[in-house]
Amino acid sequence: MDAMVSTVHAWIEEPRKFARSHGVNVRPNSKDPIPEEIHILVIEGFLLYNYKPLTDLFNKRYYLTVPYDECKRRRSTRHYPIPDPPGLFDGHVWPMYLKYRKEMETHGVDAVYLDGLKSRDELYNQVFEEIQNMLLNCS
């Protein structure tokens, strides 16, 4: 997690340099930062909101919620090189999801909860609209 915090700090300090060093194309002939430029970094993963030094770096937080039955169904359709042993979901995966979600809520992490039963397009549109509105209201 400390390495991730360092990586995010590197991006915050120089997003264009960071992008180039990670193989992301940036506009040619534009080496100096432009004040009007907007840089957005999306970080995805579970446990992101359980590490305060990392959570404090985020301007916006989204948390995808999925009910037990749907989560178990989706997990059962995944194909791993080494399959889950019997009982792993009920004995470990789901209890850990509940534990870390409770920790996040106990620590008052300000997150927008997204309904994981909605379509990808609906979720994308919701997040895109919120970020767009946030950016428009900042200018």
Short mmCIF file of C-alpha atoms in Angstrom, two decimals, residues 6 58 88 103 132:
data_model
loop_
_atom_site.label_atom_id
_atom_site.label_comp_id
_atom_site.label_asym_id
_atom_site.label_seq_id
_atom_site.Cartn_x
_atom_site.Cartn_y
_atom_site.Cartn_z
CA SER A 6 4.07 6.78 -3.60
CA PHE A 58 -8.78 10.63 -3.48
CA LEU A 88 -13.74 -20.50 0.03
CA GLU A 103 -14.24 -1.02 8.63
CA GLN A 132 -18.28 16.00 -15.18
#
